[in-house]
JSON list of C-alpha atoms in Angstrom, two decimals:
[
{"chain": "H", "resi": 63, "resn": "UNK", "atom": "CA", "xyz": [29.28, 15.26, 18.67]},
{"chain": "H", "resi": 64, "resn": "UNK", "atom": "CA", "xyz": [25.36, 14.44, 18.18]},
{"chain": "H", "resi": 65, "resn": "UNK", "atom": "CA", "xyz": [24.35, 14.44, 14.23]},
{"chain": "H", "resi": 66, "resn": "UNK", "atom": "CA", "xyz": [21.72, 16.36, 13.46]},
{"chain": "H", "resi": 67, "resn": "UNK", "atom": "CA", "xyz": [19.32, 14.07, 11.05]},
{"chain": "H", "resi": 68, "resn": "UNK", "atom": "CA", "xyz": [17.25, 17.11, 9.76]},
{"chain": "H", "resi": 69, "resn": "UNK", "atom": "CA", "xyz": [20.92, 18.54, 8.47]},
{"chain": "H", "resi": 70, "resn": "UNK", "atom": "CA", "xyz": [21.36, 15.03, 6.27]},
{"chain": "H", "resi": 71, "resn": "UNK", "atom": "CA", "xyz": [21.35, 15.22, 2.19]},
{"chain": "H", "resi": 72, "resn": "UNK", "atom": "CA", "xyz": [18.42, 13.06, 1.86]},
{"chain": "H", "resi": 73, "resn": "UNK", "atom": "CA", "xyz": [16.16, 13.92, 4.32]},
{"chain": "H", "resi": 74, "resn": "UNK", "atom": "CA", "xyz": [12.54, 14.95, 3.63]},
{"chain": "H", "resi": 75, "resn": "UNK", "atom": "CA", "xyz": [11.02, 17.19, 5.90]},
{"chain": "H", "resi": 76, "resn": "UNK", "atom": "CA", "xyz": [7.68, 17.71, 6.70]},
{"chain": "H", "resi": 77, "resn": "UNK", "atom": "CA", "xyz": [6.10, 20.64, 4.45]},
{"chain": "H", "resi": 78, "resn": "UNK", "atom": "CA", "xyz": [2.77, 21.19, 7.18]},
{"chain": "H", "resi": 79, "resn": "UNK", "atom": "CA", "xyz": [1.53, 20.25, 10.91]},
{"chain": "H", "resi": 80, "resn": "UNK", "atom": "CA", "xyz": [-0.63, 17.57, 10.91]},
{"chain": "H", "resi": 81, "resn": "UNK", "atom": "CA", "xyz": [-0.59, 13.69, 11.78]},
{"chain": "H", "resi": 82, "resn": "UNK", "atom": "CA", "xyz": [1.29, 11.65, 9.13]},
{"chain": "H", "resi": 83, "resn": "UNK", "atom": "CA", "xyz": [-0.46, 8.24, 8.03]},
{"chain": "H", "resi": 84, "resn": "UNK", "atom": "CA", "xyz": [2.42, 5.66, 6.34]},
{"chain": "H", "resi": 85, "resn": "UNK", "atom": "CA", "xyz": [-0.43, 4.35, 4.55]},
{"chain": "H", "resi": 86, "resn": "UNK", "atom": "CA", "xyz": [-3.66, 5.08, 2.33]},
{"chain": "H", "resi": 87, "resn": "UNK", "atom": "CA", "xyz": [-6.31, 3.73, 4.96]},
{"chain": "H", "resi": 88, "resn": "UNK", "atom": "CA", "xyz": [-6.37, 1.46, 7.72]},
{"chain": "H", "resi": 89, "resn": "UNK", "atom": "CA", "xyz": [-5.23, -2.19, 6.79]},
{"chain": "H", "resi": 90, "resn": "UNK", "atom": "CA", "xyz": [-3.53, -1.28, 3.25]},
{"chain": "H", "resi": 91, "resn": "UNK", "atom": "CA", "xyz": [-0.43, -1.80, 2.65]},
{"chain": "H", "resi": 92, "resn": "UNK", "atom": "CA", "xyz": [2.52, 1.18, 3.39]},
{"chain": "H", "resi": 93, "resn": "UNK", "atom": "CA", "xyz": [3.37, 3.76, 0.58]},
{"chain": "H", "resi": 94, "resn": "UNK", "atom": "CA", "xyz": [6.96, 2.51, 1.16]},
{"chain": "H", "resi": 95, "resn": "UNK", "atom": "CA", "xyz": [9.00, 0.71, 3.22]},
{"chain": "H", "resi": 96, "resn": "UNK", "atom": "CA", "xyz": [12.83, 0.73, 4.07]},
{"chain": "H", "resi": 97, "resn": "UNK", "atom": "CA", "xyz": [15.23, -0.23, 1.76]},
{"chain": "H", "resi": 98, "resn": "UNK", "atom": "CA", "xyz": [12.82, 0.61, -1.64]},
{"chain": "H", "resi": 99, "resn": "UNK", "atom": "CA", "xyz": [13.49, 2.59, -4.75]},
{"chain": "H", "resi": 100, "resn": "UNK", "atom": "CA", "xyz": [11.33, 5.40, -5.18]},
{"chain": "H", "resi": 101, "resn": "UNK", "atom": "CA", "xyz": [11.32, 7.84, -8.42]},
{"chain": "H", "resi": 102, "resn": "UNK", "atom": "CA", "xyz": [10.92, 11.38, -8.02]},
{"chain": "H", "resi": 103, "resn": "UNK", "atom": "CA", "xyz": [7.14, 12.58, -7.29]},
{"chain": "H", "resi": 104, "resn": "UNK", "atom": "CA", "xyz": [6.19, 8.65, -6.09]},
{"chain": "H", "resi": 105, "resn": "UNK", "atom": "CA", "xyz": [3.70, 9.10, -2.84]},
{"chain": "H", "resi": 106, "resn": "UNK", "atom": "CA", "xyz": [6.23, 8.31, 0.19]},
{"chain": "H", "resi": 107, "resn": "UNK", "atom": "CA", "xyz": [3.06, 8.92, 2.93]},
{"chain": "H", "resi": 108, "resn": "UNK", "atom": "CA", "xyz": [0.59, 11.38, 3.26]},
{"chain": "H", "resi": 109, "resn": "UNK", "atom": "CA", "xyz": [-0.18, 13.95, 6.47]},
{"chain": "H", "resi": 110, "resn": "UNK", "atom": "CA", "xyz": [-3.76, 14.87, 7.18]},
{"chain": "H", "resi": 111, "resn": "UNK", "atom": "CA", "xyz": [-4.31, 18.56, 7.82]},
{"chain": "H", "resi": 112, "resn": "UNK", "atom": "CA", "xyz": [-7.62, 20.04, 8.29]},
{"chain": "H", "resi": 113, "resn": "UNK", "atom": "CA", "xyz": [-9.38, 17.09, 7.37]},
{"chain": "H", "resi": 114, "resn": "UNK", "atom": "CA", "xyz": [-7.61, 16.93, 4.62]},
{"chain": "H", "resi": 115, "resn": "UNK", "atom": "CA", "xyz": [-5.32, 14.21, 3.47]},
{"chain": "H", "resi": 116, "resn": "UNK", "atom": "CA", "xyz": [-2.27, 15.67, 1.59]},
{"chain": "H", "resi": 117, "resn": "UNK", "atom": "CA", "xyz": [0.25, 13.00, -0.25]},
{"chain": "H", "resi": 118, "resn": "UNK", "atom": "CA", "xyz": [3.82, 14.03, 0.11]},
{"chain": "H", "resi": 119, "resn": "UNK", "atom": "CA", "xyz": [5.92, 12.84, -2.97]},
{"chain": "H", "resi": 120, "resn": "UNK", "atom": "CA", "xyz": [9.11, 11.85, -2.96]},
{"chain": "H", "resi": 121, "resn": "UNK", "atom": "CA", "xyz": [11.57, 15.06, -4.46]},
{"chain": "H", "resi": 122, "resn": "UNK", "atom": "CA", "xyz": [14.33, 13.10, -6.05]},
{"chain": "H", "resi": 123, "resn": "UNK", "atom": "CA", "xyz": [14.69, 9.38, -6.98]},
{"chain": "H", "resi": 124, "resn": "UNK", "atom": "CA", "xyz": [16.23, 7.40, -4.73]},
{"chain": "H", "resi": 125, "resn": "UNK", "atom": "CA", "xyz": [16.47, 4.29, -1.86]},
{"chain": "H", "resi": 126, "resn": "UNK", "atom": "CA", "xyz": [14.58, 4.62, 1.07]},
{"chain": "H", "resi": 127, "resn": "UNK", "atom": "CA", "xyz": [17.60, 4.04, 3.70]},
{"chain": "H", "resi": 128, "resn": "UNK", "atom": "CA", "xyz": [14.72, 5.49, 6.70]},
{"chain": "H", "resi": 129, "resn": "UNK", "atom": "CA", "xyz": [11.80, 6.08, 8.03]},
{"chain": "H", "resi": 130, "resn": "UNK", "atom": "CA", "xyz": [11.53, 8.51, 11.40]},
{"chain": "H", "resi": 131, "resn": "UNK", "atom": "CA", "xyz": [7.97, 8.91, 11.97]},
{"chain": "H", "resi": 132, "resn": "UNK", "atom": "CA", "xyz": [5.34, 6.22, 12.70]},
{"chain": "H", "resi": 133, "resn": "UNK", "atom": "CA", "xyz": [1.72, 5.76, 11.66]},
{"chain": "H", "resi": 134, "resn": "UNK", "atom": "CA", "xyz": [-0.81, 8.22, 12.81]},
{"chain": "H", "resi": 135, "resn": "UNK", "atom": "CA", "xyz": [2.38, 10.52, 14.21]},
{"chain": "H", "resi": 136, "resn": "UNK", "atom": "CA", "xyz": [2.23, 13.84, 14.57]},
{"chain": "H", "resi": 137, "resn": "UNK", "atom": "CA", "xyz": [4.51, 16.34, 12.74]},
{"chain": "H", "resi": 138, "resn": "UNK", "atom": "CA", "xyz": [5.54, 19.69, 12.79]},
{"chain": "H", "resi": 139, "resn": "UNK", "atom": "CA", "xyz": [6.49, 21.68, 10.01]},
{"chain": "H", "resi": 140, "resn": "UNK", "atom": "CA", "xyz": [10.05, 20.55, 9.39]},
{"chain": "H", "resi": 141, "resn": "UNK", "atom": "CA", "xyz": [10.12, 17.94, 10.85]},
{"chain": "H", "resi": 142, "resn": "UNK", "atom": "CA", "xyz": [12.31, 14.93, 9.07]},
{"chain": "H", "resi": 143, "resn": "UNK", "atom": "CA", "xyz": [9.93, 12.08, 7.59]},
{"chain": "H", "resi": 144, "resn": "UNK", "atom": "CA", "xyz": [11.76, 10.01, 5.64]},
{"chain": "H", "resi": 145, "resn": "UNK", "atom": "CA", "xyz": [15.81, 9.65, 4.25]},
{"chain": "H", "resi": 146, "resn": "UNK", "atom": "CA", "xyz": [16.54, 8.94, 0.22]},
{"chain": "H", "resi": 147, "resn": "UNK", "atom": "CA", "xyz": [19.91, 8.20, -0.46]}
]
């Protein structure tokens, strides 16, 4: 049988539509990459709605163990971003 990645423990869905930037602007380097320790409310990525660019923290502390969108991705609400184990 398939696994379903949005049923995982540590997966961290998308809370809006919009297009999902791994970093803060073009050339910096990413909010995280795989394999990092993040603490609860760190900024994982952000997704731009509206013109507006909304940072999505990370809601428990944790090791990145993936990342399943890319930069400048769209995303639906939903949607798994990221994995913390």
């Amino acid at each position: 049988p398939a696994i379903d990645i949005a049923q995982h423990p540590g997966v961290v869905p998308s809370p809006m539509v919009g297009t999902v930037y791994l970093s803060p602007e073009p050339g910096a380097p990413v909010f995280i990459k795989l394999g990092d320790a993040v603490t609860a409310g760190q900024t994982m990525l952000v997704i731009e709605a509206m013109k507006t660019f909304n940072p999505i923290p990370a809601p428990r502390a944790g090791k990145v163990t993936a990342i399943l969108v890319t930069d400048a991705q769209p995303v639906e609400f939903g949607e798994p971003l990221v994995i913390i184990e």
